[in-house]
mmCIF file with all atom_site columns, C-alpha atoms in Angstrom:
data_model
loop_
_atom_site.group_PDB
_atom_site.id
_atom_site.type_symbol
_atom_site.label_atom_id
_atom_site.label_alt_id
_atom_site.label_comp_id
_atom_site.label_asym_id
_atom_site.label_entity_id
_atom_site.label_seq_id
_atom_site.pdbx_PDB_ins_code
_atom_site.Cartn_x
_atom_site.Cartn_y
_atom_site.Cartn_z
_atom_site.occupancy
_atom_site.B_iso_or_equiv
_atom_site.pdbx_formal_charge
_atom_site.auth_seq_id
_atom_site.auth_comp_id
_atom_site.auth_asym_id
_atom_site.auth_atom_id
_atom_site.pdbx_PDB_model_num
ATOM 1  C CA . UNK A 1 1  ? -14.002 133.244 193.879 1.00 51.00 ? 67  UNK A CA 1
ATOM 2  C CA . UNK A 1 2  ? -16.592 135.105 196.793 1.00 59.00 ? 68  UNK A CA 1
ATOM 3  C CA . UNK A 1 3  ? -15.532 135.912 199.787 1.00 66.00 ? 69  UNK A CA 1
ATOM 4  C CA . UNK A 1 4  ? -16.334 133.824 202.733 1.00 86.00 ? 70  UNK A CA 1
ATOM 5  C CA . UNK A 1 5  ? -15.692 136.301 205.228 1.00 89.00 ? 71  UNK A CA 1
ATOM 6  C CA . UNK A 1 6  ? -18.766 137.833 206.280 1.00 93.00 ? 72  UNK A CA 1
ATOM 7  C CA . UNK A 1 7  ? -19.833 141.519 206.238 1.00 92.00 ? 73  UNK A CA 1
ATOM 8  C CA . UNK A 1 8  ? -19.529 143.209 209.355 1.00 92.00 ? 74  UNK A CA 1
ATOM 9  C CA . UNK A 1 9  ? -23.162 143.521 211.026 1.00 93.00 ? 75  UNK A CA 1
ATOM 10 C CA . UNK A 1 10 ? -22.219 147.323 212.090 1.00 92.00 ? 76  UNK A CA 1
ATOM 11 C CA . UNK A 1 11 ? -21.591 148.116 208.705 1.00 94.00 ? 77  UNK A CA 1
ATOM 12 C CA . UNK A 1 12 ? -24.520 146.660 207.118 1.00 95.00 ? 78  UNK A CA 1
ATOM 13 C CA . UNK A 1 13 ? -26.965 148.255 209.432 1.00 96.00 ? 79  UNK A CA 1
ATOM 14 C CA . UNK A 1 14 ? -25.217 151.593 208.817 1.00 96.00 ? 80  UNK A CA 1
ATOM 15 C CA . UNK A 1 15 ? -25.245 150.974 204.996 1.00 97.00 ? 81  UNK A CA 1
ATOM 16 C CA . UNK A 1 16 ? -29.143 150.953 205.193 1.00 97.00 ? 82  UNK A CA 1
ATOM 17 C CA . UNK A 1 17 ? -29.425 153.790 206.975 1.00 97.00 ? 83  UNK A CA 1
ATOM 18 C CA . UNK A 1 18 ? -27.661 155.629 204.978 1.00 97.00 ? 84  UNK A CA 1
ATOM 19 C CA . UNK A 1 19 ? -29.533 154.175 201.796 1.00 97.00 ? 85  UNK A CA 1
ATOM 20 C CA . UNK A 1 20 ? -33.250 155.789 203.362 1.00 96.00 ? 86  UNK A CA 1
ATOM 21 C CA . UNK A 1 21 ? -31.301 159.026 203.680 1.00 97.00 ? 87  UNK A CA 1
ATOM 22 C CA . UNK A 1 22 ? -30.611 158.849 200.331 1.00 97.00 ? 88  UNK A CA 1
ATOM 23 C CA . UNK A 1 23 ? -34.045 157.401 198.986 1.00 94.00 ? 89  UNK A CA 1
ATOM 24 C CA . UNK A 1 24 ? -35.532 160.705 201.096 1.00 95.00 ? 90  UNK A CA 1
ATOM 25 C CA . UNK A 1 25 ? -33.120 162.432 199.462 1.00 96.00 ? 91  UNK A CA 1
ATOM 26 C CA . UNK A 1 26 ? -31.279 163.997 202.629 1.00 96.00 ? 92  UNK A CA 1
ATOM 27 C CA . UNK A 1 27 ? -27.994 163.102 201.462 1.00 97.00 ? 93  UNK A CA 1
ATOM 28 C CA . UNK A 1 28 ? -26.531 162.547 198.435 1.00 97.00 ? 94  UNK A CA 1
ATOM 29 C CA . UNK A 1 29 ? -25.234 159.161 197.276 1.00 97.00 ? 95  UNK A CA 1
ATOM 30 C CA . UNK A 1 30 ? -21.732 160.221 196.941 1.00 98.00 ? 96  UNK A CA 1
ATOM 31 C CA . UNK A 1 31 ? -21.931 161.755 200.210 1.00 98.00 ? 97  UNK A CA 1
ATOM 32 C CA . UNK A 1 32 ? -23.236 158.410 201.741 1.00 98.00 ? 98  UNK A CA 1
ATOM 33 C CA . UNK A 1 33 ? -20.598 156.519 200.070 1.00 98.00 ? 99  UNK A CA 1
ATOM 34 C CA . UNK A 1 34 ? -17.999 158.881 201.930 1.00 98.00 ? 100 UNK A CA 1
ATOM 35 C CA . UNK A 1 35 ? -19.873 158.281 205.161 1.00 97.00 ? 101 UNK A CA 1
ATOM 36 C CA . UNK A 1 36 ? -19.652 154.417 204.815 1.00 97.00 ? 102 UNK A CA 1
ATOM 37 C CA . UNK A 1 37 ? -16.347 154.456 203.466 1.00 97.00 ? 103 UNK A CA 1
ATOM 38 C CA . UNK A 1 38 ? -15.135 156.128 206.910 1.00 96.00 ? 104 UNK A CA 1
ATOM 39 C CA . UNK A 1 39 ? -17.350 154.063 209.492 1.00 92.00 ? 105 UNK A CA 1
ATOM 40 C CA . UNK A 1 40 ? -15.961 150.697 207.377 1.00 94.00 ? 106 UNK A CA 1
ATOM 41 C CA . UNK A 1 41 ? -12.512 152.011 208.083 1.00 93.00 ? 107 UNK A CA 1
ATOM 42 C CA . UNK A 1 42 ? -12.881 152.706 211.398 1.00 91.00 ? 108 UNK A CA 1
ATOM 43 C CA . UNK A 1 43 ? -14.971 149.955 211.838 1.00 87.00 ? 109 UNK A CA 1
ATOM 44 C CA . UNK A 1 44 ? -12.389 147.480 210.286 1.00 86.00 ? 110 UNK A CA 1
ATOM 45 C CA . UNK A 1 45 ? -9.264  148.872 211.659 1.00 86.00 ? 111 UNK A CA 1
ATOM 46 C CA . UNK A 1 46 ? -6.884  146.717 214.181 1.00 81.00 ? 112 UNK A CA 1
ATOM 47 C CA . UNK A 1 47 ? -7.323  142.806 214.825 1.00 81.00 ? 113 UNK A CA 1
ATOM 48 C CA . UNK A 1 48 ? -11.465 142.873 213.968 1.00 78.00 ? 114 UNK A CA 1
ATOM 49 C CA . UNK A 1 49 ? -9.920  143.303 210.196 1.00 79.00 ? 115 UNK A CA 1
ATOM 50 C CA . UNK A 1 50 ? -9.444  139.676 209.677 1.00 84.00 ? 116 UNK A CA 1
ATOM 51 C CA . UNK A 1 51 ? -13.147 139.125 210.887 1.00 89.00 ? 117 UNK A CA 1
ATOM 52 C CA . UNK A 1 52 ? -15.306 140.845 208.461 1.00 90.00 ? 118 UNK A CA 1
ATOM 53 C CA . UNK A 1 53 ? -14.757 141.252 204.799 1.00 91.00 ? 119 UNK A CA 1
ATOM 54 C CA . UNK A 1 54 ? -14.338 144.836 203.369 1.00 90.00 ? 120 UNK A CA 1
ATOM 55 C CA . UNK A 1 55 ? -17.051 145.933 201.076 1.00 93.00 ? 121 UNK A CA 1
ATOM 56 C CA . UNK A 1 56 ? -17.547 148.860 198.238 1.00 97.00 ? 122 UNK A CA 1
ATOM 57 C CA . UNK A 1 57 ? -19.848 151.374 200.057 1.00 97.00 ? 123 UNK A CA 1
ATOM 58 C CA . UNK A 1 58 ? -21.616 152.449 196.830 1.00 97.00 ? 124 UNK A CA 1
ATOM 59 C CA . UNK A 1 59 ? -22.772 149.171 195.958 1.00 97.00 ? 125 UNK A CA 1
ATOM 60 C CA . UNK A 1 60 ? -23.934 148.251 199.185 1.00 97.00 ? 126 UNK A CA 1
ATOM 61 C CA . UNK A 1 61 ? -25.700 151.192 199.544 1.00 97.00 ? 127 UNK A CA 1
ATOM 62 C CA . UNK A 1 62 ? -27.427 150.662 196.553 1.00 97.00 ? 128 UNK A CA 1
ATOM 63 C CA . UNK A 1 63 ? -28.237 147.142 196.936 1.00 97.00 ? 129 UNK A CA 1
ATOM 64 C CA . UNK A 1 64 ? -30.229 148.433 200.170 1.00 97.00 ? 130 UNK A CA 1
ATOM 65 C CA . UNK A 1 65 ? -31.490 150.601 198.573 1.00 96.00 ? 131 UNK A CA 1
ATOM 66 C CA . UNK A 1 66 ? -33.237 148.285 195.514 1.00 96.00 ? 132 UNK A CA 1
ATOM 67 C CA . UNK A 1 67 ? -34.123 145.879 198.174 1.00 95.00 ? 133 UNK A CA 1
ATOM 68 C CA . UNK A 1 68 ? -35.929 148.109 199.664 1.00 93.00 ? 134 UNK A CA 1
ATOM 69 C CA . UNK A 1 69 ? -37.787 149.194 196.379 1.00 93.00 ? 135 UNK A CA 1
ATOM 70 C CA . UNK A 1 70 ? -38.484 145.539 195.640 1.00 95.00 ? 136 UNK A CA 1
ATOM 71 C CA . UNK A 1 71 ? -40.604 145.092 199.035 1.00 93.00 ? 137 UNK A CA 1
ATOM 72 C CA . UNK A 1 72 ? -42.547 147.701 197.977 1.00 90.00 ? 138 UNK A CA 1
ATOM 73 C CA . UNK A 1 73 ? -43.403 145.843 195.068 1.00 89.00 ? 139 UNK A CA 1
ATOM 74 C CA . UNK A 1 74 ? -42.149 147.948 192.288 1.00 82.00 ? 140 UNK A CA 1
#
């Protein structure tokens, strides 16, 4: 069963942010995944919780990451 709570805006736009730092190779993708992980908890903490639905930060990061690749056309 998905998830029908959506994923908080905040988070998403940090998520690719982070995923250019790591296509540049600024960052590593551990050390993005960290990042995210502790912007989605402060992000999600208190009532907004019950808003926006919690996501892995690796595999959102990469997902931005291939989308990006993909409009590139490779």
């Amino acid at each position: 069963m998905t998830e029908e709570r959506p994923i908080n805006p905040e988070v998403e736009f940090q998520a690719g942010l982070l995923a250019a730092k790591v296509a540049r190779r600024v960052i590593s993708l551990d050390e993005a995944s960290a990042e995210l992980s502790d912007w989605q908890a402060r992000t999600l903490a208190g009532d907004v919780a019950e808003r926006w639905r919690a996501v892995e930060p690796r595999a959102l990061i990469v997902t931005h990451m291939i989308n990006r690749l993909l409009k590139r056309g490779y």
